[in-house]
Coordinates of C-alpha atoms in Angstrom, one line a residue:
Chain B
M1 CA 55.1 70.6 203.7
D2 CA 57.6 67.8 204.4
R3 CA 58.9 69.0 200.7
P4 CA 60.8 71.9 199.1
N5 CA 59.2 74.8 198.1
P6 CA 58.0 75.2 194.3
I7 CA 59.5 78.2 192.2
T8 CA 56.6 80.9 192.8
P9 CA 56.7 84.2 192.0
G10 CA 56.4 85.4 195.6
L11 CA 59.4 83.3 196.3
L12 CA 61.8 84.1 194.0
I13 CA 61.4 88.0 194.5
G14 CA 62.5 87.0 198.6
F15 CA 65.1 85.2 197.3
A16 CA 66.1 88.5 194.7
I17 CA 65.4 90.5 197.4
A18 CA 67.5 88.3 200.2
V19 CA 70.4 87.3 198.0
A20 CA 70.6 92.1 197.8
F21 CA 70.4 92.5 201.3
G22 CA 72.9 90.2 201.5
I23 CA 75.3 91.8 198.6
A24 CA 74.9 95.5 200.1
L25 CA 75.5 94.5 203.7
P26 CA 79.3 94.6 204.3
H27 CA 79.2 98.7 203.3
L28 CA 76.0 99.1 205.4
V29 CA 78.1 97.8 208.6
S30 CA 81.7 97.6 210.5
D31 CA 84.2 94.8 209.5
F32 CA 83.3 93.4 212.8
I33 CA 79.7 92.6 212.5
T34 CA 80.3 91.3 208.6
Y35 CA 83.3 88.9 210.2
Q36 CA 80.1 87.7 212.6
F37 CA 77.8 87.1 209.4
T38 CA 80.0 85.5 207.7
L39 CA 80.6 83.1 210.7
A40 CA 77.4 82.9 210.6
M41 CA 76.9 82.1 207.2
A42 CA 79.6 78.9 207.7
W43 CA 77.5 77.9 210.5
A44 CA 74.3 77.9 207.9
I45 CA 76.1 75.9 205.7
A46 CA 77.0 73.1 208.5
M47 CA 73.1 73.3 208.9
L48 CA 71.8 73.2 204.9
G49 CA 73.9 70.3 205.1
L50 CA 71.8 69.0 208.4
N51 CA 68.5 69.5 206.8
V52 CA 69.5 67.9 204.4
L53 CA 70.4 64.6 205.6
T54 CA 67.1 65.1 209.0
G55 CA 65.5 67.1 207.1
Y56 CA 64.9 65.1 203.5
N57 CA 66.8 62.1 204.5
G58 CA 65.7 61.1 207.9
Q59 CA 68.4 60.2 209.4
F60 CA 69.8 61.7 212.4
S61 CA 73.2 63.1 213.5
I62 CA 73.7 64.6 217.2
G63 CA 77.6 64.3 215.8
H64 CA 77.8 66.7 212.3
S65 CA 80.6 68.5 215.0
A66 CA 82.9 65.7 213.9
F67 CA 83.0 66.3 209.4
F68 CA 82.9 70.7 210.7
A69 CA 86.1 70.1 211.9
A70 CA 87.1 67.3 209.2
G71 CA 86.3 69.9 207.3
A72 CA 88.0 73.1 208.7
Y73 CA 91.8 70.6 209.9
S74 CA 91.3 69.8 205.9
A75 CA 91.6 73.3 204.7
A76 CA 94.0 73.7 207.5
I77 CA 96.0 71.4 207.1
F78 CA 96.0 71.7 203.1
I79 CA 96.5 75.7 203.8
D80 CA 99.8 74.5 206.6
H81 CA 101.3 72.0 205.4
F82 CA 101.5 72.2 201.3
G83 CA 101.4 75.8 201.4
W84 CA 98.1 75.9 199.1
G85 CA 95.7 78.7 198.2
P86 CA 92.6 78.6 200.0
Y87 CA 89.3 78.2 197.7
E88 CA 91.7 74.9 196.7
A89 CA 91.7 73.9 200.3
I90 CA 87.9 74.1 200.5
V91 CA 87.5 72.2 198.0
A92 CA 89.7 69.6 198.8
A93 CA 88.4 69.8 202.0
A94 CA 84.9 69.8 200.4
L95 CA 86.4 66.0 198.5
I96 CA 87.5 65.1 202.2
S97 CA 84.7 65.4 204.5
F98 CA 82.6 64.1 201.8
V99 CA 84.6 60.7 201.9
F100 CA 84.7 60.9 205.8
G101 CA 80.4 60.9 205.2
F102 CA 79.9 58.6 202.6
L103 CA 82.0 55.9 205.1
F104 CA 80.0 57.3 208.5
G105 CA 77.4 56.2 206.7
L106 CA 77.6 53.1 206.1
P107 CA 77.7 52.0 209.9
A108 CA 74.6 54.5 209.9
L109 CA 73.3 51.9 207.3
R110 CA 72.3 49.5 210.3
L111 CA 70.9 51.9 212.8
E112 CA 68.1 53.9 212.9
G113 CA 66.0 56.4 214.4
L114 CA 67.2 56.7 218.4
Y115 CA 70.4 54.6 217.7
L116 CA 71.8 56.8 215.2
A117 CA 71.7 59.4 217.7
L118 CA 73.4 57.8 220.3
A119 CA 76.2 56.9 216.9
T120 CA 76.7 60.3 216.7
F121 CA 76.8 61.9 219.9
A122 CA 80.1 58.9 220.9
L123 CA 82.0 60.4 217.2
A124 CA 80.5 64.3 218.6
V125 CA 82.1 63.8 222.0
A126 CA 84.6 61.0 221.0
T127 CA 85.7 64.2 218.0
P128 CA 88.3 66.7 220.3
Q129 CA 89.8 63.6 222.0
L130 CA 90.7 62.1 218.5
L131 CA 92.0 66.0 217.5
K132 CA 94.7 66.0 220.3
F133 CA 95.8 62.5 219.5
D134 CA 100.6 61.7 219.0
A135 CA 100.4 60.5 216.1
F136 CA 98.6 62.6 213.9
E137 CA 100.4 66.3 215.9
H138 CA 102.4 66.3 212.6
W139 CA 99.4 67.2 211.2
T140 CA 96.9 68.6 214.0
G141 CA 99.5 70.7 216.1
G142 CA 98.1 68.5 218.6
V143 CA 96.5 70.5 221.6
Q144 CA 97.5 73.7 220.7
G145 CA 96.2 73.7 216.7
I146 CA 97.0 75.5 213.6
Y147 CA 96.9 78.5 212.2
V148 CA 95.2 79.8 209.6
P149 CA 96.4 83.3 207.9
K150 CA 93.2 85.0 206.5
P151 CA 92.5 84.6 202.4
D152 CA 94.2 88.1 201.5
P153 CA 91.3 89.9 199.2
I154 CA 90.0 89.3 196.6
V155 CA 89.9 92.8 195.1
S156 CA 91.8 95.0 196.7
S157 CA 89.4 97.5 197.0
I158 CA 87.6 95.8 199.9
S159 CA 89.1 94.4 202.9
A160 CA 90.1 91.2 204.4
D161 CA 87.3 90.0 206.3
Q162 CA 84.4 92.2 203.0
S163 CA 86.1 89.6 200.4
L164 CA 85.5 86.2 202.9
Y165 CA 82.5 87.0 203.8
Y166 CA 81.5 87.0 199.7
V167 CA 83.1 84.7 198.9
A168 CA 80.6 82.5 201.9
L169 CA 77.9 84.6 200.5
F170 CA 78.7 82.9 196.9
I171 CA 78.8 80.1 197.8
I172 CA 76.3 79.5 200.2
L173 CA 73.7 80.4 197.7
S174 CA 75.3 78.5 194.9
L175 CA 74.9 75.1 197.7
M176 CA 71.2 76.0 198.3
V177 CA 70.7 76.2 194.4
I178 CA 71.7 72.8 193.7
T179 CA 70.0 71.5 197.9
W180 CA 67.2 72.5 195.6
C181 CA 67.6 71.4 192.5
L182 CA 68.7 67.9 194.2
L183 CA 65.7 67.6 195.6
H184 CA 63.4 68.2 193.2
S185 CA 65.6 65.4 191.2
R186 CA 64.8 61.5 191.1
S187 CA 67.8 61.3 193.7
G188 CA 66.2 64.2 196.6
R189 CA 62.5 62.0 195.8
A190 CA 64.6 59.0 196.9
M191 CA 65.5 60.8 199.6
M192 CA 62.7 62.0 201.2
A193 CA 60.4 58.7 199.8
I194 CA 63.6 57.1 202.0
R195 CA 62.3 59.6 204.8
D196 CA 58.3 58.7 204.3
N197 CA 58.1 54.9 204.7
P198 CA 61.8 53.0 204.0
I199 CA 60.2 49.7 202.9
A200 CA 58.2 51.1 199.8
A201 CA 61.4 52.8 198.5
K202 CA 63.0 49.3 198.0
T203 CA 59.4 47.8 196.9
M204 CA 59.8 50.3 195.2
G205 CA 63.2 49.9 193.8
I206 CA 65.2 52.7 195.2
N207 CA 68.4 52.1 196.2
T208 CA 68.3 52.4 199.6
P209 CA 71.9 51.5 201.0
L210 CA 73.6 53.4 198.0
V211 CA 71.3 56.6 198.8
K212 CA 72.0 57.0 202.8
T213 CA 75.5 56.2 202.1
T214 CA 75.2 59.4 199.7
T215 CA 73.1 61.5 201.4
F216 CA 75.5 61.1 204.8
G217 CA 78.5 62.0 202.7
I218 CA 76.7 65.0 201.2
S219 CA 75.3 65.9 204.3
A220 CA 79.6 66.2 205.9
M221 CA 80.6 67.7 202.1
Y222 CA 78.5 70.9 203.9
A223 CA 79.1 70.6 207.0
G224 CA 83.0 70.4 205.9
I225 CA 82.9 73.6 204.2
G226 CA 80.6 75.8 207.0
G227 CA 84.1 74.4 209.0
A228 CA 86.6 75.2 206.4
L229 CA 84.8 79.0 206.3
F230 CA 84.6 78.9 209.8
T231 CA 88.9 78.6 209.8
Y232 CA 89.6 81.3 207.9
A233 CA 87.1 83.6 209.9
S234 CA 88.4 82.6 213.4
E235 CA 92.3 82.5 211.3
F236 CA 92.7 79.1 213.7
V237 CA 91.6 75.1 214.4
S238 CA 92.3 73.7 217.2
P239 CA 90.8 70.0 219.0
D240 CA 88.4 72.1 221.7
A241 CA 86.8 74.5 219.0
F242 CA 84.7 70.8 218.4
N243 CA 83.2 69.8 221.5
F244 CA 80.6 67.7 221.3
F245 CA 78.4 71.2 222.2
V246 CA 79.2 72.1 218.6
A247 CA 77.2 69.2 217.4
V248 CA 74.3 70.9 219.5
Y249 CA 75.0 73.7 218.0
I250 CA 74.3 72.8 214.5
L251 CA 71.7 70.6 216.0
V252 CA 70.4 73.3 217.6
G253 CA 70.3 75.8 214.6
S254 CA 68.6 73.4 212.4
V255 CA 65.9 72.8 214.2
V256 CA 64.8 76.8 214.7
G257 CA 66.3 77.9 211.8
G258 CA 62.8 74.7 210.2
I259 CA 65.1 71.8 209.8
V260 CA 62.8 70.5 206.7
S261 CA 63.8 74.0 205.0
I262 CA 66.2 75.2 203.2
P263 CA 66.2 78.1 203.9
G264 CA 65.4 78.0 207.0
A265 CA 69.7 77.4 207.6
I266 CA 69.8 81.2 207.3
F267 CA 68.3 81.7 210.1
G268 CA 69.5 78.8 212.5
G269 CA 73.3 80.2 211.8
L270 CA 72.1 83.8 212.4
F271 CA 70.8 82.4 215.2
I272 CA 73.9 81.0 216.6
V273 CA 75.8 84.2 216.1
F274 CA 73.8 87.1 217.0
M275 CA 71.5 85.0 220.2
P276 CA 74.2 85.5 222.4
N277 CA 75.3 88.1 222.1
F278 CA 71.0 89.6 222.5
A279 CA 71.5 87.1 225.1
Q280 CA 74.9 88.7 226.6
D281 CA 72.7 92.1 226.5
I282 CA 70.1 91.2 228.4
R283 CA 72.3 89.6 231.2
L284 CA 74.2 93.5 231.1
A285 CA 70.5 94.9 232.2
Y286 CA 69.5 91.8 234.6
E287 CA 72.8 90.3 236.2
W288 CA 70.3 87.9 238.7
L289 CA 69.6 86.0 234.3
P290 CA 71.6 82.6 234.7
P291 CA 73.8 82.4 231.7
P292 CA 72.9 82.7 228.1
W293 CA 73.5 79.3 227.5
A294 CA 71.2 78.6 230.3
I295 CA 68.5 80.8 228.9
F296 CA 69.3 79.3 225.4
G297 CA 68.6 75.5 226.8
V298 CA 65.6 76.2 228.6
F299 CA 63.8 78.7 224.6
L300 CA 65.6 75.5 222.5
I301 CA 62.8 73.5 225.0
L302 CA 60.0 75.7 224.7
I303 CA 60.3 75.9 220.8
I304 CA 60.0 72.1 220.7
Y305 CA 57.1 72.0 222.7
F306 CA 55.7 75.7 220.9
V307 CA 57.0 75.8 217.5
P308 CA 58.3 72.3 216.1
F309 CA 58.6 73.0 212.2
G310 CA 60.5 76.1 213.1
V311 CA 60.9 79.8 211.5
W312 CA 60.6 79.1 208.0
G313 CA 58.6 76.3 208.8
S314 CA 55.8 78.4 210.3
L315 CA 56.4 80.8 207.9
E316 CA 54.7 78.4 205.4
R317 CA 51.5 77.4 207.6
L318 CA 51.0 80.7 208.1
I319 CA 51.0 81.8 204.1
V320 CA 49.0 78.7 203.4
W321 CA 46.9 79.5 206.4
T322 CA 46.6 82.6 205.2
K323 CA 45.7 81.9 201.4
R324 CA 42.3 79.7 202.7
K325 CA 41.4 82.8 205.0
V326 CA 41.3 85.1 202.2
S327 CA 40.0 82.2 199.2
G328 CA 37.0 81.5 201.9
Chain D
M1 CA 101.2 39.8 236.5
E2 CA 100.5 42.1 239.3
L3 CA 100.2 45.1 236.4
F4 CA 97.4 43.1 235.0
L5 CA 95.7 41.9 239.0
Q6 CA 96.2 46.0 239.5
L7 CA 94.5 47.0 236.3
T8 CA 92.0 44.3 236.6
L9 CA 91.3 45.2 240.4
A10 CA 91.3 48.9 239.3
G11 CA 88.9 48.0 235.9
L12 CA 86.8 46.5 237.9
A13 CA 85.7 49.9 240.2
I14 CA 85.7 52.6 237.7
G15 CA 83.4 49.9 235.7
S16 CA 81.2 49.7 238.6
I17 CA 80.4 53.0 238.4
Y18 CA 79.6 53.0 234.3
S19 CA 77.2 50.1 235.6
C20 CA 75.5 52.4 237.7
V21 CA 75.1 55.0 234.3
A22 CA 74.3 51.8 232.4
L23 CA 71.9 51.0 234.6
S24 CA 70.1 54.5 234.1
V25 CA 70.5 54.4 230.3
V26 CA 68.1 51.4 230.4
M27 CA 66.2 51.9 233.3
V28 CA 65.0 55.3 231.2
Y29 CA 65.1 53.4 227.8
Q30 CA 62.6 50.5 229.7
A31 CA 60.8 53.1 231.8
S32 CA 59.6 55.7 227.7
D33 CA 62.2 54.2 225.3
H34 CA 64.5 56.9 224.9
F35 CA 68.3 57.1 225.4
N36 CA 69.1 60.3 227.6
F37 CA 71.4 62.3 226.9
A38 CA 71.3 64.5 229.7
Q39 CA 72.0 62.0 232.0
G40 CA 75.4 62.2 232.8
E41 CA 74.4 66.3 233.3
M42 CA 72.0 65.2 235.9
A43 CA 74.7 62.7 237.4
M44 CA 77.3 65.2 238.0
F45 CA 74.4 68.4 238.9
S46 CA 73.6 65.6 242.0
T47 CA 77.6 65.7 242.4
Y48 CA 78.0 69.5 243.1
I49 CA 74.3 69.0 245.7
A50 CA 76.8 66.5 247.3
W51 CA 79.3 69.3 247.1
T52 CA 76.9 71.9 248.2
F53 CA 76.1 70.0 251.1
L54 CA 79.8 68.9 252.3
G55 CA 80.6 72.8 252.2
M56 CA 77.5 73.9 255.2
G57 CA 79.6 71.7 257.2
A58 CA 77.0 68.2 256.1
P59 CA 79.0 64.7 257.2
I60 CA 79.7 63.5 253.4
W61 CA 78.0 60.1 253.6
L62 CA 74.6 62.7 254.8
S63 CA 75.3 65.0 251.9
F64 CA 75.4 61.7 249.7
V65 CA 72.2 60.3 250.9
L66 CA 70.6 64.0 250.7
A67 CA 71.4 64.3 247.0
V68 CA 71.4 60.7 246.2
A69 CA 67.3 61.7 247.4
L70 CA 67.0 64.7 245.9
S71 CA 67.9 63.7 242.3
F72 CA 65.3 61.1 242.4
L73 CA 62.9 64.2 243.2
A74 CA 65.0 65.9 240.0
G75 CA 64.1 63.2 238.7
V76 CA 60.3 62.7 238.5
V77 CA 59.7 65.7 238.7
I78 CA 61.7 66.4 235.0
E79 CA 59.8 63.2 233.6
R80 CA 56.2 64.6 234.6
L81 CA 57.2 68.4 233.3
L82 CA 59.5 67.4 230.7
V83 CA 59.4 65.0 228.8
K84 CA 55.8 63.4 229.8
P85 CA 54.3 66.8 226.9
V86 CA 56.5 65.0 224.5
E87 CA 56.3 61.3 224.7
D88 CA 53.9 61.1 221.5
A89 CA 56.3 63.1 220.0
P90 CA 58.9 62.4 216.6
I91 CA 61.8 61.0 217.9
L92 CA 63.6 64.3 216.9
N93 CA 62.1 66.1 219.1
Q94 CA 62.4 64.1 222.1
I95 CA 66.1 64.4 221.7
M96 CA 66.2 68.0 221.4
V97 CA 64.5 68.0 225.1
F98 CA 67.1 65.8 226.1
I99 CA 69.7 67.4 224.7
G100 CA 67.9 70.7 226.2
L101 CA 68.4 69.5 229.4
L102 CA 72.0 68.7 228.6
V103 CA 72.9 72.3 227.8
I104 CA 71.0 73.7 230.6
F105 CA 72.8 70.9 233.5
N106 CA 75.9 71.3 231.7
N107 CA 76.0 75.8 232.1
M108 CA 73.7 75.6 235.4
A109 CA 76.4 73.8 237.3
G110 CA 79.6 76.9 234.9
W111 CA 77.0 79.7 236.6
I112 CA 76.8 78.0 240.4
W113 CA 79.7 77.3 241.4
E114 CA 82.1 78.5 238.2
F115 CA 84.2 76.3 236.2
T116 CA 87.2 75.3 237.5
I117 CA 87.8 72.5 239.0
K118 CA 87.4 71.1 242.6
P119 CA 88.3 67.7 244.2
F120 CA 85.9 65.4 245.7
P121 CA 86.4 64.0 248.7
S122 CA 86.1 60.0 249.1
L123 CA 83.3 58.3 250.6
F124 CA 84.9 56.5 252.5
P125 CA 87.8 55.9 254.6
A126 CA 91.5 56.5 253.9
D127 CA 92.5 52.4 254.9
F128 CA 89.7 49.6 256.0
G129 CA 92.1 48.4 258.8
F130 CA 94.0 46.4 255.9
K131 CA 96.5 47.8 253.5
S132 CA 96.5 46.0 249.1
S133 CA 99.2 46.7 247.0
L134 CA 96.9 45.7 244.8
I135 CA 94.1 47.9 244.9
G136 CA 93.6 51.8 246.8
P137 CA 90.9 52.0 249.3
H138 CA 88.8 54.3 247.5
H139 CA 88.5 52.4 245.1
M140 CA 88.1 48.6 247.2
G141 CA 84.5 51.0 248.5
V142 CA 82.9 52.3 245.3
I143 CA 83.1 48.4 244.0
G144 CA 81.2 47.7 247.4
L145 CA 79.2 50.6 247.1
T146 CA 77.8 49.9 244.4
L147 CA 77.4 45.9 244.9
L148 CA 74.7 47.4 247.7
V149 CA 73.0 49.6 245.4
L150 CA 72.8 46.9 242.5
L151 CA 71.8 44.5 245.7
L152 CA 68.7 47.2 246.6
V153 CA 67.0 47.9 242.7
F154 CA 67.6 43.9 241.9
C155 CA 65.0 43.3 245.3
F156 CA 63.2 46.5 245.0
F157 CA 62.2 44.9 241.3
R158 CA 61.6 41.5 242.7
F159 CA 60.2 41.8 245.9
T160 CA 57.9 44.6 245.9
R161 CA 54.9 45.4 244.9
V162 CA 55.6 49.1 243.6
G163 CA 59.2 47.5 241.7
L164 CA 56.4 44.5 240.3
A165 CA 54.3 47.5 239.0
M166 CA 56.8 49.0 237.0
R167 CA 58.4 47.0 235.8
A168 CA 54.8 45.6 234.7
A169 CA 54.5 48.9 233.2
A170 CA 57.8 49.1 231.0
A171 CA 57.3 45.2 229.5
N172 CA 53.2 45.9 228.4
P173 CA 51.3 49.0 229.3
D174 CA 47.7 48.6 228.5
S175 CA 47.2 45.8 230.9
A176 CA 49.0 46.8 233.7
R177 CA 47.3 50.2 233.0
L178 CA 44.5 47.3 233.0
V179 CA 45.2 46.1 235.7
G180 CA 45.2 49.5 237.8
V181 CA 48.4 49.7 237.7
S182 CA 48.7 54.1 236.9
V183 CA 51.3 53.4 234.1
G184 CA 52.8 57.6 233.9
W185 CA 53.4 57.7 237.6
M186 CA 55.4 54.7 236.5
L187 CA 57.6 55.6 233.6
A188 CA 58.8 59.0 236.5
L189 CA 58.9 56.2 239.0
G190 CA 62.3 55.1 236.9
W191 CA 63.4 58.5 235.7
G192 CA 63.5 59.0 239.3
L193 CA 64.8 55.9 240.0
A194 CA 67.4 56.2 237.3
A195 CA 68.4 59.9 238.8
A196 CA 69.3 59.1 242.0
I197 CA 71.7 56.1 240.5
G198 CA 73.2 58.4 238.3
A199 CA 74.1 60.3 241.2
V200 CA 75.7 56.8 243.6
G201 CA 77.6 57.0 240.0
G202 CA 78.8 61.1 240.6
I203 CA 79.8 60.9 243.9
L204 CA 81.8 57.6 243.2
V205 CA 83.2 59.3 239.6
A206 CA 84.3 62.5 240.7
P207 CA 87.3 61.7 243.5
I208 CA 88.7 60.2 240.5
V209 CA 87.9 63.1 238.1
Y210 CA 87.9 66.0 239.5
L211 CA 84.9 67.7 239.9
E212 CA 83.9 69.8 236.7
P213 CA 80.9 70.2 234.7
N214 CA 82.2 68.2 232.2
M215 CA 83.3 65.0 234.0
M216 CA 80.8 62.8 233.1
A217 CA 80.7 63.3 228.8
G218 CA 82.9 60.4 228.6
V219 CA 81.3 58.5 231.6
L220 CA 78.3 58.5 230.2
L221 CA 79.8 57.7 226.9
Y222 CA 81.5 54.3 228.8
G223 CA 78.0 53.9 230.3
F224 CA 76.0 53.7 227.1
A225 CA 78.6 51.4 225.7
G226 CA 78.1 49.2 228.5
A227 CA 74.7 49.3 228.4
L228 CA 75.0 48.3 224.6
L229 CA 76.6 45.9 225.5
G230 CA 74.2 44.0 228.1
G231 CA 72.0 44.3 226.4
I232 CA 69.4 47.9 226.6
T233 CA 66.6 45.3 227.7
S234 CA 68.5 44.1 230.2
P235 CA 69.3 45.6 233.3
G236 CA 71.3 42.6 234.7
G237 CA 73.2 42.5 231.7
A238 CA 73.9 46.6 231.8
V239 CA 75.6 46.5 235.1
L240 CA 78.3 43.3 233.2
G241 CA 78.4 45.5 230.5
G242 CA 79.8 48.4 232.5
L243 CA 81.3 45.8 234.7
I244 CA 83.2 44.3 231.5
I245 CA 84.1 47.9 229.7
G246 CA 85.5 49.3 232.6
V247 CA 88.0 46.9 232.6
L248 CA 88.9 46.2 229.3
E249 CA 89.3 50.4 229.2
N250 CA 91.8 50.0 231.7
W251 CA 93.6 47.2 229.8
V252 CA 93.7 49.1 226.6
G253 CA 94.7 52.0 228.3
G254 CA 97.2 49.5 230.4
Y255 CA 98.8 47.4 227.4
V256 CA 98.2 49.0 223.9
P257 CA 100.4 52.2 223.3
G258 CA 99.0 55.7 222.9
G259 CA 95.6 53.9 223.6
S260 CA 95.1 55.8 227.7
E261 CA 94.8 58.7 225.0
L262 CA 91.9 57.5 222.9
K263 CA 89.5 55.8 225.3
L264 CA 86.8 58.1 224.4
T265 CA 87.1 57.0 220.8
F266 CA 87.4 53.0 222.2
A267 CA 83.6 53.5 222.9
L268 CA 82.7 54.4 219.8
I269 CA 83.7 51.6 217.8
L270 CA 82.6 49.5 220.7
I271 CA 79.8 51.5 220.8
I272 CA 79.0 50.9 217.1
A273 CA 80.8 47.2 216.9
V274 CA 77.8 46.4 219.2
L275 CA 75.3 48.2 217.3
L276 CA 76.0 46.6 214.2
F277 CA 76.7 43.4 214.8
K278 CA 74.9 42.2 218.3
P279 CA 72.1 45.1 218.7
A280 CA 70.4 43.4 221.0
G281 CA 73.7 42.5 222.7
L282 CA 74.7 39.8 225.0
F283 CA 72.0 39.8 227.3
G284 CA 69.1 41.9 225.2
R285 CA 66.2 40.4 223.8
V286 CA 66.5 40.2 220.2
V287 CA 63.0 42.5 218.9
V288 CA 61.0 41.6 216.5
K289 CA 59.8 44.5 214.2
R290 CA 56.3 43.3 212.8
V291 CA 56.5 45.0 209.2

């Protein structure tokens, strides 16, 4: 359960169906819904990064909004100041977020569990203020933020929203495959060994500091790519869009989807984008209910009590349980 | 020189508010080994409750006392209902419960009282019979009231049986249980006290930062920084840590160009620096872990 799923025919078929559905989707729904799915994928990519860090390497972060912001702002600045194309800017944003994550991973090496959570909490709370700072205003646009035009369609027969959707789909599928390969590699096993028993891992000759900081970097890179895509979809970056609650969304999405999983991130992304709409609809019918995010907080605590493995983790357990029942 | 004194005194005043928050953080940590990320939002909610009593026509001190008492009860209830079930759960689940609480309090406050910024009156009269160019009346009152609260807390832990039982429950739960201390209820009491002290901090800071659902985010960060600087295992240290942070913050804001805009970054750097170079804090116990 705490390892990535092995390749089985069932998994491959499921993956193929998901991909086919993903490709067909923009032709079935409106541009607005397509745009919402793009947002969900942007979130999901950041959550995938957090899954790698927390689920597979055991390091906590309630400050991934900082790396999300790093990616979003890098992409916006490269486009706005240097006139780069959106896709080159994503690569640059990924690299810059990786460096940020790696650097933050260095002090994080000495912090365990709760203390790392506290340090990343501080990072998330301080991020909007740093983005507003006068000295960077020339680059960041200060309180105003930066306007980023939506990338032109890759082929002229589809709309800009559809095009961005396919770009996001391509990126998230690639990252999921890359993550799967990474976790099945020597480095991936080292990451999980450190999570399960840091001292034993060190004794077996794993370069613990290097693996942990690199994992932090990779995780931040994912968050940065998610942030860049988020910026393209919403066409705007501003400091207050990256407040502490963004870190909460990422963490919550990861946990809801299943933090020790790769596909779970997709459920997390969909949850973060569509749950508030859904809750809003319910509220229109029942006006006495508290606002979506308060219900959401209650929901979050209930999930922790009753479904601590998240959607994907529960699915895995259900399958194992069914198999055992069937085979007698 | 006058500027220096003004900055320092105002720093001590705001620092004593951080001390309250730092003390509640330490209380919870001592009671149940958690960082309560929702401590700030709980204090904010308490402040809104005081504001509601005020709106109903209660005098300000009565509102203050009622809000603090209700916060105490709420703290006990939250521990019993929400924190106890995850006592033995993985750290991530515990963190999620606190984040959930933070989200609930923040949004409920916005829903009940709206997100608009409200002025909050000071607990203290506009002048104490004498004037000073160095420190305003509210700041003076803040320092006095915090000292009083700290003295009460100290006496409670030092001279009462319940205080002794609480210290026993925190220091050695198993032995405490053997001599008949109800450890679970002592933890709940610790949560209640933390919520009450946090409420004092919230009500004291509201006239300075104005009442709004996000008013405590920065204050909580400074509270954490103070608690870590003083030592997360030492209540006295946390109080001193809060005061030091308040004064430092004001000096940075007053003397470093651009410093007032980077106050939270300053707290972030401080937290990381303390955790890296002196994880036990100035007065904390060095915890030796057996492997």
